[in-house]
Amino acid sequence: MEGHHLKGSKGELVSSAGIIVTGFRTMLIAIAIAIAIVAGAVAVAGRWYTHKSHQQTERVFRRKQDRDRERAELTREGQVTGRYVDAIKLLASATPRATRRHLQSRKNKEQQRA
């Protein structure tokens, strides 16, 4: 890169060339280490964020699951109650007719005996 600074007037390396090259290499390594540290910090932050996001998603899922379970239970109870009410209505409406039929058949049998 800066080869003209490392060579003397006759084209040979100057005595301080080793120091300059070593300093340049050290700088490149320091930059690479800094980049690796920043990349590591970003990876750790990403992992932490993902973990927290996953925990939040699990909490929301559990709440929805509980809510759905409660709704299903209420629906089942409502269906059972509705069926019970319908059965009672059916019994209430059918009982007088059935009783009348039963009484009428008893009368008919008694009249036939007499």
Short mmCIF file of C-alpha atoms in Angstrom, two decimals:
data_model
loop_
_atom_site.label_atom_id
_atom_site.label_comp_id
_atom_site.label_asym_id
_atom_site.label_seq_id
_atom_site.Cartn_x
_atom_site.Cartn_y
_atom_site.Cartn_z
CA MET A 1 0.00 0.00 0.00
CA GLU A 2 2.47 2.57 1.16
CA GLY A 3 5.52 0.82 -0.22
CA HIS A 4 7.32 4.05 -1.18
CA HIS A 5 7.44 5.00 2.52
CA LEU A 6 9.10 1.70 3.42
CA LYS A 7 11.90 1.93 0.85
CA GLY A 8 14.85 4.19 0.94
CA SER A 9 16.30 6.21 -1.96
CA LYS A 10 18.13 3.14 -3.35
CA GLY A 11 15.02 0.90 -3.20
CA GLU A 12 16.00 -1.10 -0.10
CA LEU A 13 13.79 -1.31 2.98
CA VAL A 14 14.47 1.31 5.60
CA SER A 15 15.31 0.22 9.13
CA SER A 16 11.94 1.32 10.52
CA ALA A 17 10.00 -0.71 7.93
CA GLY A 18 9.58 -3.65 10.30
CA ILE A 19 8.10 -1.44 12.95
CA ILE A 20 5.67 0.13 10.47
CA VAL A 21 4.60 -3.25 9.07
CA THR A 22 4.19 -4.69 12.57
CA GLY A 23 2.14 -1.66 13.64
CA PHE A 24 -0.05 -2.00 10.54
CA ARG A 25 -0.62 -5.70 11.20
CA THR A 26 -1.39 -5.01 14.85
CA MET A 27 -3.91 -2.38 13.80
CA LEU A 28 -5.62 -4.84 11.42
CA ILE A 29 -5.79 -7.47 14.16
CA ALA A 30 -7.20 -4.91 16.63
CA ILE A 31 -9.88 -3.92 14.10
CA ALA A 32 -10.74 -7.59 13.49
CA ILE A 33 -10.98 -8.21 17.26
CA ALA A 34 -13.19 -5.12 17.69
CA ILE A 35 -15.46 -6.34 14.87
CA ALA A 36 -15.61 -9.81 16.48
CA ILE A 37 -16.50 -8.29 19.86
CA VAL A 38 -19.25 -6.16 18.31
CA ALA A 39 -20.56 -9.17 16.36
CA GLY A 40 -20.54 -11.23 19.57
CA ALA A 41 -22.42 -8.51 21.43
CA VAL A 42 -25.00 -8.32 18.64
CA ALA A 43 -25.37 -12.12 18.71
CA VAL A 44 -25.86 -12.12 22.50
CA ALA A 45 -28.41 -9.29 22.26
CA GLY A 46 -30.24 -11.15 19.48
CA ARG A 47 -30.32 -14.34 21.51
CA TRP A 48 -31.61 -12.48 24.60
CA TYR A 49 -34.30 -10.73 22.53
CA THR A 50 -35.35 -14.03 20.94
CA HIS A 51 -35.55 -15.67 24.38
CA LYS A 52 -37.72 -12.87 25.80
CA SER A 53 -39.92 -12.87 22.70
CA HIS A 54 -40.37 -16.64 22.98
CA GLN A 55 -41.33 -16.37 26.66
CA GLN A 56 -43.90 -13.67 25.83
CA THR A 57 -45.33 -15.78 23.01
CA GLU A 58 -45.63 -18.78 25.35
CA ARG A 59 -47.48 -16.67 27.94
CA VAL A 60 -49.90 -15.36 25.33
CA PHE A 61 -50.43 -18.89 23.96
CA ARG A 62 -51.14 -20.28 27.44
CA ARG A 63 -53.63 -17.48 28.17
CA LYS A 64 -55.44 -18.10 24.89
CA GLN A 65 -55.39 -21.84 25.52
CA ASP A 66 -56.91 -21.34 28.99
CA ARG A 67 -59.51 -18.95 27.58
CA ASP A 68 -60.43 -21.43 24.83
CA ARG A 69 -60.68 -24.22 27.39
CA GLU A 70 -63.03 -22.09 29.54
CA ARG A 71 -65.15 -21.19 26.52
CA ALA A 72 -65.41 -24.85 25.51
CA GLU A 73 -66.45 -25.77 29.04
CA LEU A 74 -69.09 -23.03 29.12
CA THR A 75 -70.36 -24.11 25.73
CA ARG A 76 -70.62 -27.71 26.92
CA GLU A 77 -72.46 -26.61 30.07
CA GLY A 78 -74.77 -24.44 27.98
CA GLN A 79 -75.53 -27.35 25.67
CA VAL A 80 -76.25 -29.66 28.59
CA THR A 81 -78.46 -27.03 30.20
CA GLY A 82 -80.24 -26.40 26.91
CA ARG A 83 -80.85 -30.10 26.39
CA TYR A 84 -82.10 -30.44 29.97
CA VAL A 85 -84.49 -27.52 29.51
CA ASP A 86 -85.72 -28.97 26.20
CA ALA A 87 -86.25 -32.36 27.84
CA ILE A 88 -88.20 -30.80 30.71
CA LYS A 89 -90.34 -28.84 28.23
CA LEU A 90 -90.95 -32.02 26.25
CA LEU A 91 -91.89 -33.92 29.40
CA ALA A 92 -94.12 -31.10 30.55
CA SER A 93 -95.93 -30.93 27.25
CA ALA A 94 -96.10 -34.71 26.78
CA THR A 95 -97.21 -35.63 30.30
CA PRO A 96 -100.82 -34.42 30.13
CA ARG A 97 -101.37 -36.16 26.79
CA ALA A 98 -99.76 -39.35 27.98
CA THR A 99 -101.71 -39.17 31.22
CA ARG A 100 -104.93 -38.55 29.32
CA ARG A 101 -104.25 -41.50 27.04
CA HIS A 102 -103.43 -43.71 29.98
CA LEU A 103 -106.59 -42.66 31.81
CA GLN A 104 -108.68 -43.09 28.66
CA SER A 105 -107.33 -46.60 28.07
CA ARG A 106 -108.08 -47.45 31.73
CA LYS A 107 -111.65 -46.21 31.33
CA ASN A 108 -112.08 -48.23 28.16
CA LYS A 109 -110.82 -51.39 29.90
CA GLU A 110 -113.07 -50.78 32.88
CA GLN A 111 -116.06 -50.22 30.61
CA GLN A 112 -115.34 -53.40 28.73
CA ARG A 113 -115.22 -55.37 31.98
CA ALA A 114 -118.51 -53.96 33.14
#
